Amino acid sequence: MKVQEPKRLRLATLPTPLVRLERLERELGGGRVWLKRDDMTGLELSGNKVRKLEFVVAEAVADGCDTLVTEGTCQSNHCRATAAVCAKLGLQAVLLIRPQPPDEPRGNHLLDVLFGAQVRCYNREVFDSGREGIVEDVLAELKSAGRKPRWIPMGASEPMGCWGYIRAMAELAGQLRELGIDACDVIMPVSSGGTYAGALLGALLHELSGLRLWGVPVSDDVAFHVREIGDLCRRTVERFTLPITFTDSSMRFIDGYVGDGYAVPYAAATDAIGLLARTEGIVFDPVYTAKAFCALLDGVRDGRLGRDAPVVFIHTGGVFSNFS
Ligand SMILES: *Cc1c(COP(=O)(O)O)cnc(C)c1O
């Protein structure tokens, strides 16, 4: 790599395993399918968000911040990971959550409470229409109370957070090289976009032309992601003067797996959770990985994926949502 990686905190358990799903392959009747187990970045810190937070929180701590403020739904994996990092480092987490969670905390929200995060709840419409003002007010209030807050956007999908998956691509490429795999398709869920943006930039930066990266949207349409992820990639290239040429044509999406909306389940996704659990003893989450894995299953079943080249799925975590 021709560019200096920013400072990072070692929060995740790395490298995560890359495993072949042989029993699943037999059940599917062919195809070579690998799973990059980023659900194993930690227990409390499980999933993709901790890779981004390693860089974002390193910057916050270096700047002398004592409070991390972020946002998400009440089952946000990102909020839970931020709360766990704060507990570990002695920082205060302030989570702006919507909508109002049920009285009895469950899943990720239960963990937010256990980790000692300050949880502030908002009505969804009120939050979405007044986001900027609400965030400004919270930061101003914390400052006037003598705290030094650092705002982290949804999913830690900001230029500094992209380094998590820039780095993860080097890790994955090393594992593939050892296995003698020089070309493959890599599939991952996409929502706030920092994971896919980081992966794209990482593949360009590390010159991994054998990796074809596919994002599977689970919340918004492709036009939205082309705009948002394109913008995030360009901001990251600019902030860190990355010696690469990013264009919109670097992005590849597999559309059609959102269903009726973000976190709204559908039968094929529920079946995918059961299939992986039964054949491999591995658990997906219902919001991100189960839906994105449906794209892989369809591709393997109709021969587009896993035949000419192996296919790697990034298990981005989210297990606690099964208990919400
Ligand atoms: C946040 C999240 C994603 C999506 O990653 P983005 O970087 O927000 O696109 C995928 N899977 C899980 C389990 C997540 O928590």
GROMACS .gro file of C-alpha atoms and ligand atoms in nm:
model
  339
    1MET     CA    1   0.000   0.000   0.000
    2LYS     CA    2   0.138   0.339  -0.098
    3VAL     CA    3  -0.036   0.533   0.173
    4GLN     CA    4  -0.006   0.551   0.552
    5GLU     CA    5  -0.290   0.381   0.742
    6PRO     CA    6  -0.434   0.609   1.014
    7LYS     CA    7  -0.390   0.516   1.381
    8ARG     CA    8  -0.617   0.239   1.504
    9LEU     CA    9  -0.718   0.092   1.838
   10ARG     CA   10  -0.708  -0.286   1.863
   11LEU     CA   11  -1.067  -0.362   1.955
   12ALA     CA   12  -1.160  -0.647   1.722
   13THR     CA   13  -1.034  -1.005   1.734
   14LEU     CA   14  -0.849  -1.029   1.402
   15PRO     CA   15  -0.801  -1.189   1.160
   16THR     CA   16  -1.150  -1.340   1.144
   17PRO     CA   17  -1.173  -1.695   1.006
   18LEU     CA   18  -1.244  -1.765   0.639
   19VAL     CA   19  -1.428  -2.098   0.626
   20ARG     CA   20  -1.562  -2.315   0.344
   21LEU     CA   21  -1.929  -2.412   0.375
   22GLU     CA   22  -1.900  -2.770   0.249
   23ARG     CA   23  -2.223  -2.906   0.392
   24LEU     CA   24  -2.414  -2.611   0.250
   25GLU     CA   25  -2.246  -2.668  -0.090
   26ARG     CA   26  -2.365  -3.030  -0.087
   27GLU     CA   27  -2.717  -2.921   0.002
   28LEU     CA   28  -2.710  -2.671  -0.288
   29GLY     CA   29  -2.576  -2.937  -0.525
   30GLY     CA   30  -2.253  -2.757  -0.615
   31GLY     CA   31  -2.071  -2.427  -0.611
   32ARG     CA   32  -1.777  -2.324  -0.397
   33VAL     CA   33  -1.895  -2.108  -0.106
   34TRP     CA   34  -1.677  -1.944   0.157
   35LEU     CA   35  -1.777  -1.740   0.461
   36LYS     CA   36  -1.564  -1.458   0.603
   37ARG     CA   37  -1.668  -1.465   0.967
   38ASP     CA   38  -1.677  -1.100   1.064
   39ASP     CA   39  -1.950  -1.202   1.306
   40MET     CA   40  -1.652  -1.326   1.511
   41THR     CA   41  -1.478  -0.990   1.556
   42GLY     CA   42  -1.575  -1.027   1.923
   43LEU     CA   43  -1.884  -1.117   2.126
   44GLU     CA   44  -2.003  -0.782   2.258
   45LEU     CA   45  -1.814  -0.621   1.968
   46SER     CA   46  -1.935  -0.871   1.708
   47GLY     CA   47  -1.988  -0.769   1.349
   48ASN     CA   48  -1.860  -0.522   1.094
   49LYS     CA   49  -1.899  -0.203   1.299
   50VAL     CA   50  -1.604  -0.271   1.528
   51ARG     CA   51  -1.364  -0.268   1.230
   52LYS     CA   52  -1.479   0.087   1.150
   53LEU     CA   53  -1.477   0.193   1.516
   54GLU     CA   54  -1.113   0.086   1.556
   55PHE     CA   55  -1.021   0.387   1.341
   56VAL     CA   56  -1.299   0.632   1.434
   57VAL     CA   57  -1.252   0.587   1.808
   58ALA     CA   58  -0.872   0.605   1.778
   59GLU     CA   59  -0.917   0.948   1.624
   60ALA     CA   60  -1.170   1.052   1.891
   61VAL     CA   61  -0.941   0.944   2.176
   62ALA     CA   62  -0.640   1.117   2.016
   63ASP     CA   63  -0.850   1.435   2.000
   64GLY     CA   64  -0.922   1.407   2.374
   65CYS     CA   65  -1.292   1.320   2.338
   66ASP     CA   66  -1.466   1.161   2.637
   67THR     CA   67  -1.812   1.105   2.488
   68LEU     CA   68  -1.922   0.930   2.168
   69VAL     CA   69  -2.258   1.035   2.026
   70THR     CA   70  -2.424   0.833   1.754
   71GLU     CA   71  -2.763   0.729   1.616
   72GLY     CA   72  -2.957   0.425   1.503
   73THR     CA   73  -3.269   0.218   1.551
   74CYS     CA   74  -3.332   0.060   1.890
   75GLN     CA   75  -3.186  -0.268   1.754
   76SER     CA   76  -2.885  -0.098   1.595
   77ASN     CA   77  -2.574  -0.318   1.593
   78HIS     CA   78  -2.367  -0.004   1.547
   79CYS     CA   79  -2.510   0.159   1.861
   80ARG     CA   80  -2.450  -0.159   2.062
   81ALA     CA   81  -2.090  -0.186   1.938
   82THR     CA   82  -2.031   0.183   2.019
   83ALA     CA   83  -2.176   0.132   2.369
   84ALA     CA   84  -1.949  -0.170   2.426
   85VAL     CA   85  -1.639   0.020   2.308
   86CYS     CA   86  -1.725   0.308   2.542
   87ALA     CA   87  -1.766   0.072   2.838
   88LYS     CA   88  -1.429  -0.087   2.756
   89LEU     CA   89  -1.246   0.246   2.724
   90GLY     CA   90  -1.420   0.442   3.001
   91LEU     CA   91  -1.599   0.680   2.764
   92GLN     CA   92  -1.966   0.785   2.776
   93ALA     CA   93  -2.190   0.664   2.493
   94VAL     CA   94  -2.491   0.881   2.404
   95LEU     CA   95  -2.724   0.699   2.164
   96LEU     CA   96  -2.996   0.882   1.971
   97ILE     CA   97  -3.245   0.603   1.910
   98ARG     CA   98  -3.574   0.580   1.724
   99PRO     CA   99  -3.841   0.480   1.752
  100GLN     CA  100  -3.914   0.444   2.124
  101PRO     CA  101  -3.813   0.086   2.219
  102PRO     CA  102  -4.044  -0.143   2.418
  103ASP     CA  103  -4.035  -0.093   2.798
  104GLU     CA  104  -3.857  -0.420   2.855
  105PRO     CA  105  -3.520  -0.393   2.676
  106ARG     CA  106  -3.430  -0.682   2.443
  107GLY     CA  107  -3.156  -0.775   2.198
  108ASN     CA  108  -2.913  -0.496   2.119
  109HIS     CA  109  -3.109  -0.242   2.324
  110LEU     CA  110  -3.072  -0.460   2.634
  111LEU     CA  111  -2.695  -0.460   2.575
  112ASP     CA  112  -2.689  -0.079   2.528
  113VAL     CA  113  -2.844  -0.046   2.874
  114LEU     CA  114  -2.607  -0.303   3.030
  115PHE     CA  115  -2.305  -0.120   2.883
  116GLY     CA  116  -2.416   0.198   3.059
  117ALA     CA  117  -2.498   0.396   2.746
  118GLN     CA  118  -2.720   0.700   2.777
  119VAL     CA  119  -3.014   0.619   2.549
  120ARG     CA  120  -3.228   0.906   2.420
  121CYS     CA  121  -3.539   0.807   2.226
  122TYR     CA  122  -3.708   1.001   1.945
  123ASN     CA  123  -4.013   0.966   1.731
  124ARG     CA  124  -3.896   0.846   1.387
  125GLU     CA  125  -4.056   1.126   1.184
  126VAL     CA  126  -3.941   1.395   1.427
  127PHE     CA  127  -3.585   1.262   1.416
  128ASP     CA  128  -3.566   1.215   1.040
  129SER     CA  129  -3.700   1.562   0.961
  130GLY     CA  130  -3.494   1.742   1.226
  131ARG     CA  131  -3.178   1.528   1.239
  132GLU     CA  132  -2.918   1.804   1.196
  133GLY     CA  133  -3.074   2.036   1.454
  134ILE     CA  134  -3.124   1.754   1.705
  135VAL     CA  135  -2.762   1.643   1.674
  136GLU     CA  136  -2.635   2.001   1.705
  137ASP     CA  137  -2.844   2.056   2.019
  138VAL     CA  138  -2.723   1.735   2.184
  139LEU     CA  139  -2.358   1.818   2.109
  140ALA     CA  140  -2.402   2.176   2.238
  141GLU     CA  141  -2.569   2.050   2.556
  142LEU     CA  142  -2.288   1.800   2.623
  143LYS     CA  143  -2.023   2.068   2.562
  144SER     CA  144  -2.188   2.311   2.799
  145ALA     CA  145  -2.190   2.032   3.062
  146GLY     CA  146  -1.809   2.017   3.025
  147ARG     CA  147  -1.787   1.706   2.806
  148LYS     CA  148  -1.590   1.667   2.486
  149PRO     CA  149  -1.820   1.480   2.246
  150ARG     CA  150  -1.736   1.319   1.910
  151TRP     CA  151  -2.024   1.272   1.666
  152ILE     CA  152  -2.022   0.942   1.474
  153PRO     CA  153  -2.267   0.924   1.182
  154MET     CA  154  -2.498   0.625   1.134
  155GLY     CA  155  -2.307   0.299   1.102
  156ALA     CA  156  -1.973   0.484   1.145
  157SER     CA  157  -1.997   0.528   0.768
  158GLU     CA  158  -1.761   0.825   0.740
  159PRO     CA  159  -1.421   0.852   0.569
  160MET     CA  160  -1.226   0.749   0.880
  161GLY     CA  161  -1.458   0.449   0.931
  162CYS     CA  162  -1.391   0.329   0.575
  163TRP     CA  163  -1.045   0.223   0.688
  164GLY     CA  164  -1.204  -0.072   0.869
  165TYR     CA  165  -1.283  -0.246   0.541
  166ILE     CA  166  -0.987  -0.105   0.351
  167ARG     CA  167  -0.786  -0.305   0.604
  168ALA     CA  168  -1.026  -0.604   0.598
  169MET     CA  169  -0.971  -0.644   0.223
  170ALA     CA  170  -0.596  -0.681   0.276
  171GLU     CA  171  -0.672  -0.941   0.544
  172LEU     CA  172  -0.910  -1.132   0.314
  173ALA     CA  173  -0.670  -1.112   0.019
  174GLY     CA  174  -0.394  -1.266   0.232
  175GLN     CA  175  -0.620  -1.554   0.332
  176LEU     CA  176  -0.730  -1.614  -0.028
  177ARG     CA  177  -0.370  -1.610  -0.148
  178GLU     CA  178  -0.283  -1.884   0.103
  179LEU     CA  179  -0.570  -2.092  -0.031
  180GLY     CA  180  -0.450  -2.041  -0.388
  181ILE     CA  181  -0.765  -1.848  -0.483
  182ASP     CA  182  -0.679  -1.556  -0.710
  183ALA     CA  183  -1.023  -1.468  -0.842
  184CYS     CA  184  -1.358  -1.474  -0.665
  185ASP     CA  185  -1.686  -1.294  -0.613
  186VAL     CA  186  -1.729  -1.127  -0.273
  187ILE     CA  187  -2.079  -1.049  -0.151
  188MET     CA  188  -2.187  -0.833   0.143
  189PRO     CA  189  -2.500  -0.657   0.271
  190VAL     CA  190  -2.524  -0.280   0.224
  191SER     CA  191  -2.708  -0.026   0.436
  192SER     CA  192  -2.525   0.284   0.559
  193GLY     CA  193  -2.256   0.193   0.305
  194GLY     CA  194  -1.926   0.220   0.493
  195THR     CA  195  -1.853  -0.150   0.470
  196TYR     CA  196  -1.894  -0.169   0.092
  197ALA     CA  197  -1.725   0.170   0.038
  198GLY     CA  198  -1.424   0.058   0.245
  199ALA     CA  199  -1.409  -0.276   0.063
  200LEU     CA  200  -1.414  -0.105  -0.279
  201LEU     CA  201  -1.143   0.141  -0.180
  202GLY     CA  202  -0.940  -0.139  -0.022
  203ALA     CA  203  -0.956  -0.351  -0.338
  204LEU     CA  204  -0.837  -0.053  -0.546
  205LEU     CA  205  -0.569   0.052  -0.299
  206HIS     CA  206  -0.427  -0.300  -0.256
  207GLU     CA  207  -0.467  -0.367  -0.631
  208LEU     CA  208  -0.687  -0.673  -0.579
  209SER     CA  209  -0.822  -0.693  -0.932
  210GLY     CA  210  -0.922  -1.060  -0.884
  211LEU     CA  211  -1.192  -0.965  -0.632
  212ARG     CA  212  -1.533  -0.879  -0.778
  213LEU     CA  213  -1.718  -0.700  -0.497
  214TRP     CA  214  -2.098  -0.706  -0.488
  215GLY     CA  215  -2.317  -0.509  -0.249
  216VAL     CA  216  -2.667  -0.631  -0.170
  217PRO     CA  217  -2.891  -0.343  -0.052
  218VAL     CA  218  -3.114  -0.430   0.243
  219SER     CA  219  -3.262  -0.086   0.318
  220ASP     CA  220  -3.263   0.153   0.021
  221ASP     CA  221  -3.266   0.140  -0.359
  222VAL     CA  222  -2.960   0.117  -0.582
  223ALA     CA  223  -2.982   0.480  -0.701
  224PHE     CA  224  -2.961   0.593  -0.338
  225HIS     CA  225  -2.654   0.378  -0.270
  226VAL     CA  226  -2.477   0.483  -0.591
  227ARG     CA  227  -2.514   0.843  -0.473
  228GLU     CA  228  -2.430   0.789  -0.105
  229ILE     CA  229  -2.150   0.533  -0.142
  230GLY     CA  230  -2.004   0.721  -0.439
  231ASP     CA  231  -2.000   1.035  -0.228
  232LEU     CA  232  -1.845   0.855   0.071
  233CYS     CA  233  -1.574   0.700  -0.147
  234ARG     CA  234  -1.490   1.036  -0.307
  235ARG     CA  235  -1.472   1.208   0.033
  236THR     CA  236  -1.244   0.931   0.162
  237VAL     CA  237  -1.012   0.949  -0.141
  238GLU     CA  238  -0.992   1.325  -0.092
  239ARG     CA  239  -0.939   1.329   0.285
  240PHE     CA  240  -0.657   1.073   0.276
  241THR     CA  241  -0.529   1.157  -0.075
  242LEU     CA  242  -0.557   0.793  -0.175
  243PRO     CA  243  -0.360   0.722  -0.495
  244ILE     CA  244  -0.650   0.552  -0.672
  245THR     CA  245  -0.911   0.631  -0.933
  246PHE     CA  246  -1.259   0.564  -0.801
  247THR     CA  247  -1.548   0.586  -1.044
  248ASP     CA  248  -1.915   0.495  -1.012
  249SER     CA  249  -1.847   0.196  -1.237
  250SER     CA  250  -1.642   0.040  -0.952
  251MET     CA  251  -1.973  -0.025  -0.771
  252ARG     CA  252  -2.171  -0.344  -0.840
  253PHE     CA  253  -2.504  -0.412  -0.673
  254ILE     CA  254  -2.737  -0.710  -0.671
  255ASP     CA  255  -3.083  -0.559  -0.643
  256GLY     CA  256  -3.411  -0.712  -0.534
  257TYR     CA  257  -3.349  -0.829  -0.177
  258VAL     CA  258  -3.485  -0.542   0.037
  259GLY     CA  259  -3.834  -0.694   0.042
  260ASP     CA  260  -4.101  -0.468   0.190
  261GLY     CA  261  -3.846  -0.254   0.370
  262TYR     CA  262  -3.558  -0.231   0.613
  263ALA     CA  263  -3.587  -0.494   0.888
  264VAL     CA  264  -3.919  -0.621   0.747
  265PRO     CA  265  -3.870  -1.000   0.724
  266TYR     CA  266  -3.965  -1.223   0.428
  267ALA     CA  267  -3.989  -1.600   0.397
  268ALA     CA  268  -3.678  -1.663   0.184
  269ALA     CA  269  -3.460  -1.473   0.435
  270THR     CA  270  -3.605  -1.664   0.728
  271ASP     CA  271  -3.540  -1.987   0.534
  272ALA     CA  272  -3.179  -1.878   0.471
  273ILE     CA  273  -3.123  -1.842   0.848
  274GLY     CA  274  -3.259  -2.193   0.899
  275LEU     CA  275  -3.055  -2.338   0.614
  276LEU     CA  276  -2.721  -2.205   0.738
  277ALA     CA  277  -2.800  -2.293   1.099
  278ARG     CA  278  -2.901  -2.650   1.005
  279THR     CA  279  -2.614  -2.722   0.764
  280GLU     CA  280  -2.327  -2.533   0.927
  281GLY     CA  281  -2.425  -2.441   1.284
  282ILE     CA  282  -2.380  -2.070   1.203
  283VAL     CA  283  -2.640  -1.801   1.271
  284PHE     CA  284  -2.725  -1.509   1.042
  285ASP     CA  285  -2.925  -1.203   1.145
  286PRO     CA  286  -3.269  -1.128   1.001
  287VAL     CA  287  -3.203  -0.764   0.898
  288TYR     CA  288  -2.881  -0.774   0.693
  289THR     CA  289  -2.702  -1.104   0.639
  290ALA     CA  290  -3.008  -1.328   0.583
  291LYS     CA  291  -3.141  -1.102   0.306
  292ALA     CA  292  -2.802  -1.054   0.140
  293PHE     CA  293  -2.735  -1.428   0.157
  294CYS     CA  294  -3.054  -1.486  -0.044
  295ALA     CA  295  -2.875  -1.314  -0.333
  296LEU     CA  296  -2.587  -1.561  -0.298
  297LEU     CA  297  -2.819  -1.860  -0.277
  298ASP     CA  298  -3.011  -1.755  -0.590
  299GLY     CA  299  -2.681  -1.701  -0.775
  300VAL     CA  300  -2.540  -2.040  -0.676
  301ARG     CA  301  -2.865  -2.220  -0.753
  302ASP     CA  302  -2.889  -2.079  -1.105
  303GLY     CA  303  -2.516  -2.113  -1.172
  304ARG     CA  304  -2.415  -1.745  -1.186
  305LEU     CA  305  -2.207  -1.768  -0.867
  306GLY     CA  306  -1.967  -2.018  -0.715
  307ARG     CA  307  -1.909  -2.224  -1.035
  308ASP     CA  308  -1.640  -2.053  -1.245
  309ALA     CA  309  -1.492  -1.895  -0.933
  310PRO     CA  310  -1.554  -1.936  -0.560
  311VAL     CA  311  -1.793  -1.697  -0.392
  312VAL     CA  312  -1.713  -1.540  -0.053
  313PHE     CA  313  -1.988  -1.401   0.168
  314ILE     CA  314  -1.898  -1.149   0.438
  315HIS     CA  315  -2.090  -1.239   0.755
  316THR     CA  316  -2.121  -0.889   0.899
  317GLY     CA  317  -2.274  -1.007   1.229
  318GLY     CA  318  -2.597  -0.892   1.393
  319VAL     CA  319  -2.679  -1.210   1.585
  320PHE     CA  320  -2.846  -1.023   1.875
  321SER     CA  321  -3.132  -0.906   1.651
  322ASN     CA  322  -3.258  -1.265   1.660
  323PHE     CA  323  -3.342  -1.203   2.026
  324SER     CA  324  -3.529  -0.876   1.984
  325LIG     C1  325  -2.459  -0.224   0.982
  325LIG     C2  326  -2.464  -0.363   0.935
  325LIG     C3  327  -2.451  -0.395   0.799
  325LIG     C4  328  -2.440  -0.292   0.691
  325LIG     O1  329  -2.316  -0.229   0.688
  325LIG     P1  330  -2.306  -0.079   0.635
  325LIG     O2  331  -2.165  -0.045   0.648
  325LIG     O3  332  -2.398   0.001   0.724
  325LIG     O4  333  -2.355  -0.078   0.495
  325LIG     C5  334  -2.453  -0.527   0.763
  325LIG     N1  335  -2.469  -0.624   0.854
  325LIG     C6  336  -2.483  -0.598   0.984
  325LIG     C7  337  -2.504  -0.711   1.077
  325LIG     C8  338  -2.481  -0.466   1.030
  325LIG     O5  339  -2.497  -0.441   1.160
   0.00000   0.00000   0.00000
